[in-house]
Tab-separated table of C-alpha atoms in Angstrom:
chain	number	residue	atom	x	y	z
J	423	UNK	CA	0.000	0.000	0.000
J	424	UNK	CA	2.835	2.354	-0.821
J	425	UNK	CA	4.086	2.493	2.763
J	426	UNK	CA	0.899	3.917	4.279
J	427	UNK	CA	-0.762	2.150	7.177
J	428	UNK	CA	-3.927	4.214	7.628
J	429	UNK	CA	-5.609	7.573	7.083
J	430	UNK	CA	-3.427	9.265	9.702
J	431	UNK	CA	-0.478	9.067	7.294
J	432	UNK	CA	-2.237	11.306	4.763
J	433	UNK	CA	-1.475	15.027	4.869
J	434	UNK	CA	-1.958	15.827	1.167
J	435	UNK	CA	-4.581	14.474	-1.208
J	436	UNK	CA	-5.301	14.962	-4.930
J	437	UNK	CA	-8.519	13.754	-6.569
J	438	UNK	CA	-8.606	13.061	-10.331
J	439	UNK	CA	-11.503	12.284	-12.639
J	440	UNK	CA	-14.780	13.529	-14.066
J	441	UNK	CA	-18.178	14.575	-12.682
J	442	UNK	CA	-18.208	11.661	-10.222
J	443	UNK	CA	-15.173	13.123	-8.455
J	444	UNK	CA	-16.011	16.779	-9.085
J	445	UNK	CA	-19.071	16.143	-6.923
J	446	UNK	CA	-22.159	16.482	-9.104
J	447	UNK	CA	-24.961	16.568	-7.889
J	448	UNK	CA	-24.027	17.318	-4.280
J	449	UNK	CA	-24.434	21.104	-4.090
J	450	UNK	CA	-23.668	23.513	-1.327
J	451	UNK	CA	-23.857	27.317	-1.380
J	452	UNK	CA	-20.958	29.361	-2.694
J	453	UNK	CA	-19.772	32.659	-1.187
J	454	UNK	CA	-22.559	34.624	0.446
J	455	UNK	CA	-24.291	37.084	-1.846
J	456	UNK	CA	-22.981	35.552	-5.088
J	457	UNK	CA	-25.797	33.074	-5.713
J	458	UNK	CA	-23.123	30.630	-6.825
J	459	UNK	CA	-23.704	26.921	-6.269
J	460	UNK	CA	-20.679	24.715	-5.806
J	461	UNK	CA	-20.423	20.947	-5.738
J	462	UNK	CA	-19.073	19.105	-2.737
J	463	UNK	CA	-19.105	15.374	-3.510
J	464	UNK	CA	-17.503	12.301	-1.972
J	465	UNK	CA	-13.906	13.537	-2.513
J	466	UNK	CA	-14.548	16.792	-0.636
J	467	UNK	CA	-16.324	14.846	2.080
J	468	UNK	CA	-13.380	12.442	2.347
J	469	UNK	CA	-10.879	15.285	2.563
J	470	UNK	CA	-12.989	17.032	5.208
J	471	UNK	CA	-13.105	13.851	7.272
J	472	UNK	CA	-9.349	13.382	7.010
J	473	UNK	CA	-8.854	16.975	8.127
J	474	UNK	CA	-11.144	16.412	11.121
J	475	UNK	CA	-9.440	13.205	12.230
J	476	UNK	CA	-5.826	13.609	11.125
J	477	UNK	CA	-5.145	17.308	11.499
J	478	UNK	CA	-4.506	19.691	8.626
J	479	UNK	CA	-4.892	18.143	5.178
J	480	UNK	CA	-3.940	19.903	1.952
J	481	UNK	CA	-6.357	18.993	-0.809
J	482	UNK	CA	-6.658	19.513	-4.565
J	483	UNK	CA	-9.507	18.336	-6.784
J	484	UNK	CA	-8.589	18.393	-10.476
J	485	UNK	CA	-11.707	16.573	-11.699
J	486	UNK	CA	-13.896	18.196	-14.348
J	487	UNK	CA	-17.324	16.976	-15.406
J	488	UNK	CA	-17.587	15.228	-18.761
J	489	UNK	CA	-13.879	14.481	-19.077
J	490	UNK	CA	-12.850	11.447	-21.114
J	491	UNK	CA	-9.883	9.371	-20.042
J	492	UNK	CA	-7.314	10.848	-22.448
J	493	UNK	CA	-7.715	14.456	-21.191
J	494	UNK	CA	-7.541	13.161	-17.627
J	495	UNK	CA	-4.285	11.349	-18.374
J	496	UNK	CA	-2.833	14.203	-20.423
J	497	UNK	CA	-3.726	17.101	-18.121
J	498	UNK	CA	-4.736	15.978	-14.634
J	499	UNK	CA	-2.181	13.226	-14.085
J	500	UNK	CA	0.909	15.387	-14.834
J	501	UNK	CA	-0.414	18.025	-12.451
J	502	UNK	CA	-0.913	15.394	-9.747
J	503	UNK	CA	2.627	14.110	-10.283
J	504	UNK	CA	3.896	17.670	-9.927
J	505	UNK	CA	2.012	18.147	-6.647
J	506	UNK	CA	3.400	14.871	-5.195
J	507	UNK	CA	0.608	14.169	-2.710
J	508	UNK	CA	0.473	11.344	-0.184
J	509	UNK	CA	-2.868	10.133	-1.564
J	510	UNK	CA	-4.334	10.106	-5.079
J	511	UNK	CA	-7.801	8.901	-6.043
J	512	UNK	CA	-8.419	8.126	-9.709
J	513	UNK	CA	-11.781	7.352	-11.270
J	514	UNK	CA	-11.661	7.584	-15.063
J	515	UNK	CA	-12.974	5.869	-18.160
J	516	UNK	CA	-16.682	5.848	-17.336
J	517	UNK	CA	-17.531	8.521	-19.889
J	518	UNK	CA	-15.596	6.551	-22.496
J	519	UNK	CA	-17.245	3.205	-21.738
J	520	UNK	CA	-20.807	4.523	-22.081
J	521	UNK	CA	-20.145	5.932	-25.557
J	522	UNK	CA	-21.175	3.894	-28.616
J	523	UNK	CA	-18.328	1.789	-29.954
J	524	UNK	CA	-16.286	2.087	-26.761
J	525	UNK	CA	-13.346	-0.306	-26.418
J	526	UNK	CA	-12.811	-1.278	-22.751
J	527	UNK	CA	-9.457	-2.914	-23.585
J	528	UNK	CA	-8.063	0.285	-25.091
J	529	UNK	CA	-9.521	2.408	-22.306
J	530	UNK	CA	-7.838	0.159	-19.744
J	531	UNK	CA	-4.445	0.531	-21.448
J	532	UNK	CA	-4.755	4.306	-21.182
J	533	UNK	CA	-5.815	3.946	-17.545
J	534	UNK	CA	-2.763	1.795	-16.815
J	535	UNK	CA	-0.446	4.485	-18.163
J	536	UNK	CA	-1.956	6.909	-15.647
J	537	UNK	CA	-1.621	4.497	-12.740
J	538	UNK	CA	1.991	3.736	-13.664
J	539	UNK	CA	2.921	7.422	-13.468
J	540	UNK	CA	1.031	8.018	-10.229
J	541	UNK	CA	2.366	4.922	-8.481
J	542	UNK	CA	5.931	5.876	-9.400
J	543	UNK	CA	5.629	8.970	-7.169
J	544	UNK	CA	5.206	6.796	-4.061
J	545	UNK	CA	1.678	8.085	-3.427
J	546	UNK	CA	-1.014	5.779	-2.163
J	547	UNK	CA	-3.280	5.328	-5.200
J	548	UNK	CA	-6.957	4.461	-4.903
J	549	UNK	CA	-8.905	3.468	-8.034
J	550	UNK	CA	-12.609	2.826	-8.614
J	551	UNK	CA	-14.405	0.159	-10.590
J	552	UNK	CA	-17.467	0.975	-12.649
J	553	UNK	CA	-20.918	0.550	-11.126
J	554	UNK	CA	-23.292	-2.284	-11.933
J	555	UNK	CA	-25.954	-0.717	-14.186
J	556	UNK	CA	-28.400	-3.636	-13.971
J	557	UNK	CA	-30.899	-1.448	-12.097
J	558	UNK	CA	-30.883	1.289	-14.787
J	559	UNK	CA	-32.926	0.191	-17.819
J	560	UNK	CA	-31.259	2.646	-20.213
J	561	UNK	CA	-27.744	1.636	-19.115
J	562	UNK	CA	-28.344	-2.081	-18.539
J	563	UNK	CA	-26.931	-3.085	-21.927
J	564	UNK	CA	-23.532	-1.665	-20.913
J	565	UNK	CA	-22.958	-4.199	-18.114
J	566	UNK	CA	-20.708	-6.412	-20.250
J	567	UNK	CA	-18.366	-3.591	-21.216
J	568	UNK	CA	-18.260	-2.245	-17.671
J	569	UNK	CA	-17.513	-5.714	-16.292
J	570	UNK	CA	-14.684	-6.186	-18.815
J	571	UNK	CA	-13.228	-2.806	-17.878
J	572	UNK	CA	-13.517	-3.660	-14.191
J	573	UNK	CA	-11.505	-6.846	-14.635
J	574	UNK	CA	-8.748	-4.841	-16.304
J	575	UNK	CA	-8.817	-2.271	-13.489
J	576	UNK	CA	-8.451	-4.956	-10.839
J	577	UNK	CA	-5.481	-6.483	-12.645
J	578	UNK	CA	-3.866	-3.039	-12.945
J	579	UNK	CA	-4.488	-2.313	-9.266
J	580	UNK	CA	-2.963	-5.650	-8.283
J	581	UNK	CA	0.122	-5.009	-10.399
J	582	UNK	CA	0.791	-1.531	-9.029
J	583	UNK	CA	-0.374	-2.096	-5.442
J	584	UNK	CA	-3.411	0.200	-5.589
J	585	UNK	CA	-6.442	0.137	-3.327
J	586	UNK	CA	-9.738	-0.604	-5.108
J	587	UNK	CA	-13.145	0.874	-4.351
J	588	UNK	CA	-15.475	-1.747	-5.788
J	589	UNK	CA	-18.520	0.286	-6.772
J	590	UNK	CA	-19.962	-2.726	-8.625
J	591	UNK	CA	-20.559	-4.567	-5.347
J	592	UNK	CA	-22.080	-1.586	-3.495
J	593	UNK	CA	-25.704	-2.721	-3.706
J	594	UNK	CA	-26.715	0.219	-1.546
J	595	UNK	CA	-26.196	2.396	-4.643
J	596	UNK	CA	-28.938	0.549	-6.511
J	597	UNK	CA	-31.621	2.489	-4.639
J	598	UNK	CA	-33.033	5.451	-6.583
J	599	UNK	CA	-32.309	7.694	-3.593
J	600	UNK	CA	-28.577	7.300	-4.227
J	601	UNK	CA	-29.007	9.195	-7.496
J	602	UNK	CA	-29.956	12.712	-8.497
J	603	UNK	CA	-32.838	13.570	-10.802
J	604	UNK	CA	-30.728	13.044	-13.912
J	605	UNK	CA	-30.028	9.399	-12.906
J	606	UNK	CA	-26.443	9.850	-14.088
J	607	UNK	CA	-24.927	11.536	-11.032
J	608	UNK	CA	-25.040	10.641	-7.369
J	609	UNK	CA	-27.287	12.387	-4.875
J	610	UNK	CA	-25.777	13.957	-1.743
J	611	UNK	CA	-26.553	10.742	0.144
J	612	UNK	CA	-24.920	8.674	-2.594
J	613	UNK	CA	-21.777	10.788	-2.327
J	614	UNK	CA	-21.819	10.487	1.455
J	615	UNK	CA	-21.859	6.705	1.257
J	616	UNK	CA	-19.003	6.636	-1.244
J	617	UNK	CA	-16.942	8.824	1.089
J	618	UNK	CA	-17.635	6.428	3.957
J	619	UNK	CA	-16.538	3.492	1.798
J	620	UNK	CA	-13.247	5.174	0.905
J	621	UNK	CA	-12.666	6.029	4.575
J	622	UNK	CA	-13.098	2.349	5.363
J	623	UNK	CA	-10.543	1.333	2.731
J	624	UNK	CA	-8.058	3.911	4.047
J	625	UNK	CA	-8.642	2.742	7.638
J	626	UNK	CA	-9.564	6.341	8.381
J	627	UNK	CA	-12.233	5.714	11.052
J	628	UNK	CA	-15.460	6.144	9.038
J	629	UNK	CA	-18.051	7.760	11.321
J	630	UNK	CA	-20.910	5.614	9.986
J	631	UNK	CA	-21.504	2.421	8.012
J	632	UNK	CA	-21.983	2.924	4.274
J	633	UNK	CA	-23.989	-0.332	4.216
J	634	UNK	CA	-26.764	1.066	6.435
J	635	UNK	CA	-30.136	0.147	4.878
J	636	UNK	CA	-32.284	2.840	3.347
J	637	UNK	CA	-35.394	3.849	5.301
J	638	UNK	CA	-38.582	2.157	4.148
J	639	UNK	CA	-40.670	4.131	1.663
J	640	UNK	CA	-44.099	3.702	0.142
J	641	UNK	CA	-44.135	2.134	-3.333
J	642	UNK	CA	-44.698	4.592	-6.152
J	643	UNK	CA	-47.842	4.081	-8.273
J	644	UNK	CA	-47.064	2.639	-11.694
J	645	UNK	CA	-48.538	5.631	-13.560
J	646	UNK	CA	-46.515	8.142	-11.532
J	647	UNK	CA	-43.312	6.156	-12.118
J	648	UNK	CA	-43.917	6.121	-15.894
J	649	UNK	CA	-44.562	9.867	-15.892
J	650	UNK	CA	-41.260	10.359	-14.072
J	651	UNK	CA	-39.523	8.234	-16.722
J	652	UNK	CA	-40.957	10.350	-19.536
J	653	UNK	CA	-39.968	13.582	-17.794
J	654	UNK	CA	-36.461	12.245	-17.206
J	655	UNK	CA	-36.072	11.266	-20.865
J	656	UNK	CA	-37.154	14.723	-22.035
J	657	UNK	CA	-35.202	16.766	-19.502
J	658	UNK	CA	-31.982	14.743	-19.243
J	659	UNK	CA	-31.608	11.817	-21.647
J	660	UNK	CA	-32.356	13.650	-24.899
J	661	UNK	CA	-30.015	16.600	-24.104
J	662	UNK	CA	-27.286	14.144	-23.062
J	663	UNK	CA	-27.583	12.253	-26.350
J	664	UNK	CA	-27.557	15.563	-28.221
J	665	UNK	CA	-24.262	16.599	-26.602
J	666	UNK	CA	-22.697	13.234	-27.442
J	667	UNK	CA	-23.755	13.463	-31.101
J	668	UNK	CA	-22.451	17.023	-31.343
J	669	UNK	CA	-19.146	16.140	-29.694
J	670	UNK	CA	-19.812	18.541	-26.839
J	671	UNK	CA	-19.390	18.046	-23.106
J	672	UNK	CA	-20.950	19.602	-20.024
J	673	UNK	CA	-17.396	20.372	-18.924
J	674	UNK	CA	-16.361	22.356	-21.985
J	675	UNK	CA	-14.586	25.525	-20.880
J	676	UNK	CA	-14.524	24.516	-17.217
J	677	UNK	CA	-11.478	24.398	-14.986
J	678	UNK	CA	-10.796	22.324	-11.897
J	679	UNK	CA	-12.472	23.595	-8.733
J	680	UNK	CA	-9.370	23.124	-6.531
J	681	UNK	CA	-6.327	23.229	-8.840
J	682	UNK	CA	-3.730	23.532	-6.071
J	683	UNK	CA	-3.017	21.790	-2.780
J	684	UNK	CA	-4.560	24.033	-0.146
J	685	UNK	CA	-5.404	23.484	3.530
J	686	UNK	CA	-8.938	22.262	4.090
J	687	UNK	CA	-11.182	22.958	7.033
J	688	UNK	CA	-12.612	19.962	8.956
J	689	UNK	CA	-16.003	18.643	7.901
J	690	UNK	CA	-19.082	20.707	8.665
J	691	UNK	CA	-21.351	18.988	11.148
J	692	UNK	CA	-24.625	17.630	9.868
J	693	UNK	CA	-23.424	17.334	6.253
């Protein structure tokens, strides 16, 4: 594990990836009076927890929504190598795998090049598998490609001594409450549970159990559920397909939200 025994060894942390790591859709207010909404996400929550339990932690988040794996490897990885943190988390390739004609073997080779560079710095590297999409009708057909990619990621992690966050096995994420309205990004509670899972892997004293069952809820009437599906398709699926066909991304023109290692305040209570 790159010489680290637990979360107390971590004093600097860099997060790499796309919207999953940027923190969509886990909003919290920006500076007072600006009306700006910022995204927190599991990586921010993890860094806040480390700061609360381990003392000051310097944290950078280079993730940008919509990023494919090549831009992550070409731009974010060199910056992370330059910063030389104790901990790096890398989740990449998901946006590639869900595109038509995606090649999970090629995507994995690009991913390995990133891991090789990060591991060579001596940082503790944590990687993430893809999620099981069996519960999402529109994404269900991608399970084979995601599973193939996951097998590659596990082999890469084994070779370079990385920790693995196995999102595929996190059945708690297959509840609709783990997802935002667009069904593509995690809800605040979904992000919170991911952060708890990573804390567990780092032996960083997670304050709660990510496996905790969801509260019971009344079943939704069939007609209401179908109306929600139609609304979702119109508001989110069709625009998403349109961006893919046009070669555009929701992250076009955006920069990383925390491009430099800076001290982070401990976690806010109740969040």
